[in-house]
Short mmCIF file of C-alpha atoms in Angstrom, two decimals:
data_model
loop_
_atom_site.label_atom_id
_atom_site.label_comp_id
_atom_site.label_asym_id
_atom_site.label_seq_id
_atom_site.Cartn_x
_atom_site.Cartn_y
_atom_site.Cartn_z
CA UNK A 1 61.70 22.52 45.85
CA UNK A 2 58.55 20.54 46.58
CA UNK A 3 55.37 22.50 46.76
CA UNK A 4 52.28 20.89 48.21
CA UNK A 5 48.96 22.70 47.98
CA UNK A 6 46.28 21.43 50.30
CA UNK A 7 42.57 21.90 49.74
CA UNK A 8 39.49 21.16 51.76
CA UNK A 9 37.53 18.13 50.60
CA UNK A 10 34.06 19.01 49.31
CA UNK A 11 31.04 17.42 50.96
CA UNK A 12 28.92 14.92 49.05
CA UNK A 13 25.85 17.03 49.77
CA UNK A 14 27.38 20.14 48.16
CA UNK A 15 28.40 18.11 45.14
CA UNK A 16 24.90 16.69 44.70
CA UNK A 17 23.28 20.10 45.22
CA UNK A 18 25.60 21.67 42.62
CA UNK A 19 24.58 19.00 40.10
CA UNK A 20 20.88 19.61 40.84
CA UNK A 21 21.33 23.36 40.29
CA UNK A 22 23.13 22.78 36.97
CA UNK A 23 20.50 20.29 35.87
CA UNK A 24 17.70 22.72 36.76
CA UNK A 25 19.24 25.52 34.68
CA UNK A 26 19.90 23.05 31.87
CA UNK A 27 16.21 22.08 31.79
CA UNK A 28 15.16 25.72 32.00
CA UNK A 29 17.32 26.71 29.04
CA UNK A 30 16.14 23.59 27.17
CA UNK A 31 12.50 24.65 27.58
CA UNK A 32 13.25 28.18 26.39
CA UNK A 33 15.19 26.95 23.35
CA UNK A 34 12.58 24.30 22.61
CA UNK A 35 9.76 26.84 22.68
CA UNK A 36 11.71 29.11 20.31
CA UNK A 37 12.62 26.21 18.00
CA UNK A 38 9.05 24.94 17.84
CA UNK A 39 7.80 28.44 17.05
CA UNK A 40 10.21 28.55 14.12
CA UNK A 41 9.37 25.04 12.89
CA UNK A 42 5.64 25.68 13.17
CA UNK A 43 6.13 28.35 10.50
CA UNK A 44 7.99 26.07 8.06
CA UNK A 45 5.96 24.81 5.06
CA UNK A 46 6.51 21.08 5.75
CA UNK A 47 5.54 21.30 9.40
CA UNK A 48 2.50 23.48 8.66
CA UNK A 49 1.42 21.07 5.94
CA UNK A 50 1.72 18.06 8.27
CA UNK A 51 -0.33 19.77 10.97
CA UNK A 52 -2.88 20.88 8.40
CA UNK A 53 -3.25 17.32 7.09
CA UNK A 54 -3.81 16.04 10.63
CA UNK A 55 -6.48 18.64 11.32
CA UNK A 56 -8.22 17.91 8.01
CA UNK A 57 -8.23 14.19 8.76
CA UNK A 58 -9.68 14.79 12.21
CA UNK A 59 -12.41 16.97 10.76
CA UNK A 60 -13.19 14.49 7.98
CA UNK A 61 -13.36 11.54 10.37
CA UNK A 62 -16.17 13.16 12.43
CA UNK A 63 -14.57 11.63 15.53
CA UNK A 64 -13.47 15.02 16.79
CA UNK A 65 -15.52 18.10 17.58
CA UNK A 66 -13.74 21.45 17.67
CA UNK A 67 -10.42 19.62 17.95
CA UNK A 68 -11.48 17.53 20.95
CA UNK A 69 -12.22 13.81 21.07
CA UNK A 70 -15.97 13.42 20.71
CA UNK A 71 -16.76 11.80 24.14
CA UNK A 72 -14.87 14.56 25.95
CA UNK A 73 -16.54 17.34 23.97
CA UNK A 74 -20.03 15.87 24.46
CA UNK A 75 -19.49 15.43 28.21
CA UNK A 76 -18.61 19.12 28.53
CA UNK A 77 -21.88 20.27 26.95
CA UNK A 78 -25.37 20.37 28.43
CA UNK A 79 -26.56 17.11 26.90
CA UNK A 80 -28.32 14.27 28.69
CA UNK A 81 -26.58 10.89 28.87
CA UNK A 82 -29.06 9.53 26.33
CA UNK A 83 -28.35 12.44 23.95
CA UNK A 84 -24.60 11.94 24.33
CA UNK A 85 -24.99 8.23 23.51
CA UNK A 86 -27.07 8.93 20.40
CA UNK A 87 -24.68 11.63 19.19
CA UNK A 88 -21.65 9.40 19.73
CA UNK A 89 -23.27 6.51 17.90
CA UNK A 90 -24.11 8.77 14.95
CA UNK A 91 -20.55 10.09 14.76
CA UNK A 92 -19.05 6.60 14.74
CA UNK A 93 -21.56 5.38 12.18
CA UNK A 94 -20.58 8.24 9.87
CA UNK A 95 -16.92 7.41 10.42
CA UNK A 96 -17.30 3.70 9.63
CA UNK A 97 -19.34 4.57 6.51
CA UNK A 98 -16.76 7.11 5.30
CA UNK A 99 -15.30 5.79 2.04
CA UNK A 100 -12.19 7.96 2.45
CA UNK A 101 -11.08 5.84 5.39
CA UNK A 102 -12.72 2.52 4.48
CA UNK A 103 -13.02 1.22 0.92
CA UNK A 104 -15.71 -1.35 1.72
CA UNK A 105 -18.54 -1.89 4.20
CA UNK A 106 -16.67 -4.27 6.48
CA UNK A 107 -16.12 -1.76 9.27
CA UNK A 108 -19.72 -0.56 9.50
CA UNK A 109 -21.00 -4.15 9.34
CA UNK A 110 -18.66 -5.19 12.13
CA UNK A 111 -19.71 -2.18 14.19
CA UNK A 112 -23.37 -3.05 13.78
CA UNK A 113 -22.69 -6.68 14.71
CA UNK A 114 -20.86 -5.61 17.85
CA UNK A 115 -23.82 -3.43 18.82
CA UNK A 116 -26.34 -6.24 18.25
CA UNK A 117 -24.29 -8.62 20.38
CA UNK A 118 -23.86 -6.20 23.28
CA UNK A 119 -26.03 -7.11 26.28
CA UNK A 120 -26.76 -5.86 29.78
CA UNK A 121 -28.06 -8.46 32.28
CA UNK A 122 -29.27 -10.51 29.33
CA UNK A 123 -30.99 -7.58 27.60
CA UNK A 124 -29.82 -6.32 24.21
CA UNK A 125 -28.64 -2.72 24.03
CA UNK A 126 -29.59 -2.51 20.34
CA UNK A 127 -31.98 -4.21 17.99
CA UNK A 128 -32.50 -4.31 14.24
CA UNK A 129 -35.71 -2.76 12.94
CA UNK A 130 -36.53 -1.92 9.31
CA UNK A 131 -32.89 -2.64 8.35
CA UNK A 132 -31.65 -0.14 10.95
CA UNK A 133 -29.81 -0.69 14.21
CA UNK A 134 -31.62 1.24 16.92
CA UNK A 135 -31.35 1.70 20.70
CA UNK A 136 -33.71 -0.45 22.75
CA UNK A 137 -33.62 1.64 25.95
CA UNK A 138 -35.52 -1.25 27.56
CA UNK A 139 -34.31 -2.49 30.96
CA UNK A 140 -30.93 -0.91 30.23
CA UNK A 141 -29.69 2.20 32.11
CA UNK A 142 -28.79 5.16 29.90
CA UNK A 143 -25.24 5.33 31.27
CA UNK A 144 -24.65 1.74 30.10
CA UNK A 145 -25.05 2.91 26.51
CA UNK A 146 -22.66 5.81 27.01
CA UNK A 147 -20.10 3.56 28.71
CA UNK A 148 -20.29 0.99 25.93
CA UNK A 149 -20.11 3.56 23.10
CA UNK A 150 -17.23 5.42 24.74
CA UNK A 151 -15.36 2.12 24.98
CA UNK A 152 -16.20 1.40 21.34
CA UNK A 153 -14.90 4.84 20.41
CA UNK A 154 -11.57 4.35 22.19
CA UNK A 155 -11.02 0.70 21.32
CA UNK A 156 -12.11 0.57 17.69
CA UNK A 157 -12.94 3.93 16.10
CA UNK A 158 -10.05 5.99 17.46
CA UNK A 159 -7.64 3.11 16.92
CA UNK A 160 -8.75 2.76 13.29
CA UNK A 161 -8.29 6.47 12.74
CA UNK A 162 -4.80 6.53 14.25
CA UNK A 163 -3.77 3.54 12.12
CA UNK A 164 -4.82 5.29 8.93
CA UNK A 165 -1.68 5.52 6.75
CA UNK A 166 -1.92 9.24 6.05
CA UNK A 167 -2.34 10.05 9.73
CA UNK A 168 0.52 7.73 10.71
CA UNK A 169 2.90 9.39 8.24
CA UNK A 170 2.15 12.92 9.39
CA UNK A 171 2.28 11.88 13.05
CA UNK A 172 5.69 10.29 12.52
CA UNK A 173 6.99 13.46 10.88
CA UNK A 174 5.66 15.73 13.65
CA UNK A 175 6.78 13.39 16.46
CA UNK A 176 10.25 12.87 14.98
CA UNK A 177 10.70 16.61 14.50
CA UNK A 178 9.66 17.30 18.09
CA UNK A 179 11.91 14.52 19.43
CA UNK A 180 14.94 15.77 17.51
CA UNK A 181 14.32 19.31 18.74
CA UNK A 182 14.06 18.09 22.34
CA UNK A 183 17.30 16.11 22.03
CA UNK A 184 19.17 18.91 20.27
CA UNK A 185 18.09 21.67 22.67
CA UNK A 186 18.82 19.48 25.71
CA UNK A 187 22.29 18.53 24.46
CA UNK A 188 23.04 22.14 23.50
CA UNK A 189 21.96 23.39 26.93
CA UNK A 190 23.97 20.66 28.65
CA UNK A 191 27.10 21.60 26.73
CA UNK A 192 26.70 25.23 27.78
CA UNK A 193 26.32 24.48 31.50
CA UNK A 194 28.61 21.45 31.81
CA UNK A 195 31.31 22.34 29.31
CA UNK A 196 31.38 25.95 28.12
CA UNK A 197 30.97 27.69 31.49
CA UNK A 198 33.61 25.57 33.31
CA UNK A 199 35.90 25.59 30.26
CA UNK A 200 35.95 29.39 30.35
CA UNK A 201 36.52 29.47 34.10
CA UNK A 202 40.11 30.51 34.68
CA UNK A 203 41.42 27.79 36.96
CA UNK A 204 38.70 26.02 38.91
CA UNK A 205 36.69 24.63 35.94
CA UNK A 206 33.49 25.28 37.90
CA UNK A 207 29.98 24.95 36.57
CA UNK A 208 27.33 27.47 37.64
CA UNK A 209 26.17 25.15 40.41
CA UNK A 210 29.73 24.63 41.59
CA UNK A 211 30.31 28.40 41.68
CA UNK A 212 27.20 28.83 43.85
CA UNK A 213 28.41 26.21 46.33
CA UNK A 214 32.06 27.32 46.05
CA UNK A 215 33.44 24.13 44.53
CA UNK A 216 36.22 23.60 42.02
CA UNK A 217 37.92 20.89 39.99
CA UNK A 218 41.60 20.01 40.22
CA UNK A 219 43.86 17.19 39.12
CA UNK A 220 45.45 14.77 41.58
CA UNK A 221 48.55 16.98 41.45
CA UNK A 222 46.42 19.61 43.26
CA UNK A 223 46.64 22.04 40.37
CA UNK A 224 44.00 23.15 37.90
CA UNK A 225 42.87 20.73 35.22
CA UNK A 226 44.47 21.51 31.88
CA UNK A 227 42.18 22.11 28.93
CA UNK A 228 43.03 18.65 27.61
CA UNK A 229 42.32 16.97 30.96
CA UNK A 230 39.06 18.84 31.33
CA UNK A 231 37.90 17.93 27.81
CA UNK A 232 38.63 14.23 28.47
CA UNK A 233 36.77 14.42 31.77
CA UNK A 234 33.80 16.18 30.18
CA UNK A 235 33.55 13.70 27.29
CA UNK A 236 33.67 10.73 29.63
CA UNK A 237 31.11 12.24 32.00
CA UNK A 238 28.84 13.52 29.20
CA UNK A 239 28.83 10.40 27.03
CA UNK A 240 29.12 7.59 29.59
CA UNK A 241 27.31 8.94 32.64
CA UNK A 242 25.04 11.61 31.19
CA UNK A 243 23.78 10.33 27.83
CA UNK A 244 24.15 6.59 28.42
CA UNK A 245 22.86 7.21 31.92
CA UNK A 246 19.49 8.28 30.53
CA UNK A 247 19.45 5.36 28.11
CA UNK A 248 20.28 2.91 30.91
CA UNK A 249 17.45 4.24 33.12
CA UNK A 250 20.00 5.95 35.40
CA UNK A 251 21.85 2.72 36.24
CA UNK A 252 25.26 4.18 35.29
CA UNK A 253 24.81 7.42 37.31
CA UNK A 254 23.69 5.34 40.31
CA UNK A 255 26.87 3.24 40.04
CA UNK A 256 28.93 6.43 39.87
CA UNK A 257 27.07 7.86 42.87
CA UNK A 258 27.74 4.65 44.78
CA UNK A 259 31.47 5.05 44.08
CA UNK A 260 31.31 8.57 45.45
CA UNK A 261 29.42 7.64 48.61
CA UNK A 262 31.23 4.38 49.38
CA UNK A 263 34.80 4.86 48.17
CA UNK A 264 37.53 5.99 50.54
CA UNK A 265 38.24 9.20 48.61
CA UNK A 266 34.55 9.92 47.86
CA UNK A 267 35.21 10.04 44.12
CA UNK A 268 32.59 9.33 41.46
CA UNK A 269 33.48 6.98 38.64
CA UNK A 270 34.68 9.62 36.16
CA UNK A 271 36.99 11.33 38.68
CA UNK A 272 38.34 7.98 39.84
CA UNK A 273 39.34 6.99 36.31
CA UNK A 274 40.58 10.37 35.11
CA UNK A 275 42.62 11.41 38.16
CA UNK A 276 40.56 14.48 39.00
CA UNK A 277 38.71 15.56 42.12
CA UNK A 278 36.26 18.16 43.30
CA UNK A 279 37.25 20.41 46.20
CA UNK A 280 35.85 23.14 48.41
CA UNK A 281 37.40 26.46 47.29
CA UNK A 282 35.96 28.67 50.04
CA UNK A 283 38.66 31.27 50.76
CA UNK A 284 41.35 29.51 48.71
CA UNK A 285 42.73 29.78 45.20
CA UNK A 286 43.42 27.10 42.63
CA UNK A 287 46.68 27.57 40.77
CA UNK A 288 47.26 26.62 37.17
CA UNK A 289 50.65 25.04 37.91
CA UNK A 290 53.57 25.29 40.31
CA UNK A 291 55.08 28.20 38.40
CA UNK A 292 51.96 30.29 38.95
CA UNK A 293 52.08 29.31 42.62
CA UNK A 294 55.75 30.29 42.92
CA UNK A 295 55.10 33.59 41.17
CA UNK A 296 52.26 34.35 43.58
CA UNK A 297 54.43 33.47 46.58
CA UNK A 298 57.28 35.68 45.33
CA UNK A 299 54.94 38.56 44.61
CA UNK A 300 53.39 38.40 48.05
CA UNK A 301 56.80 38.71 49.78
#
């Protein structure tokens, strides 16, 4: 006896919308898990020590005020442009003279030379007087000083600070920890929504998004995917199209989407290779195998 079960083909729009819903909930769970994970790691001794070292370095450098970069902090306070320029120059001078960051006088000498060589319409911004480098404020607008010193801060001072070995090491530790947490929480969330939920679905192997749009997965035999078939499909989709898709700047998912939109059967790459297909299950039931179908038919008589 030959039993043929026919199902309605799902629309490409429903398929795309289901993926968007699943991806949204994946990101939402990722953010929740990431926030919880970071809260835990912030309390660990190594992480707290790394953050403490960074804060101490910022405070010692004098380039930051109350945790903010000096130009930003100064601009937010009721200081004139001339006062901001003087304050910024003093902070950078203290930084370049700080023996903790610089073992010789090369940096402060280079800073002073850069100031003496800076001109505006042929006029010097600074001049040397009694062995000190001072502002000229002659024929030079005040904002020119602030613009120059802000550029000096970003180009030289801040760059020198961020290239300081102790700061680099702590930044690497903090950044690597955060990156690993992001990757782990995202992969964990993805496995829940793209594997665990459909794996536990009885017959239709539907994700949350697919359930919302009444879609299901079946094999080409028109019966439910077996656990083995579903695992193979998930691994191919997750590794090739999902993970490598991000690494390839979405080239692989775009190829798969092209297969779905242009192929005769409207199948993405993973379904085309693994003999599976997505269907519309509105008002119909997916059977595990022909024996379950026969049993249902006999029961209904």
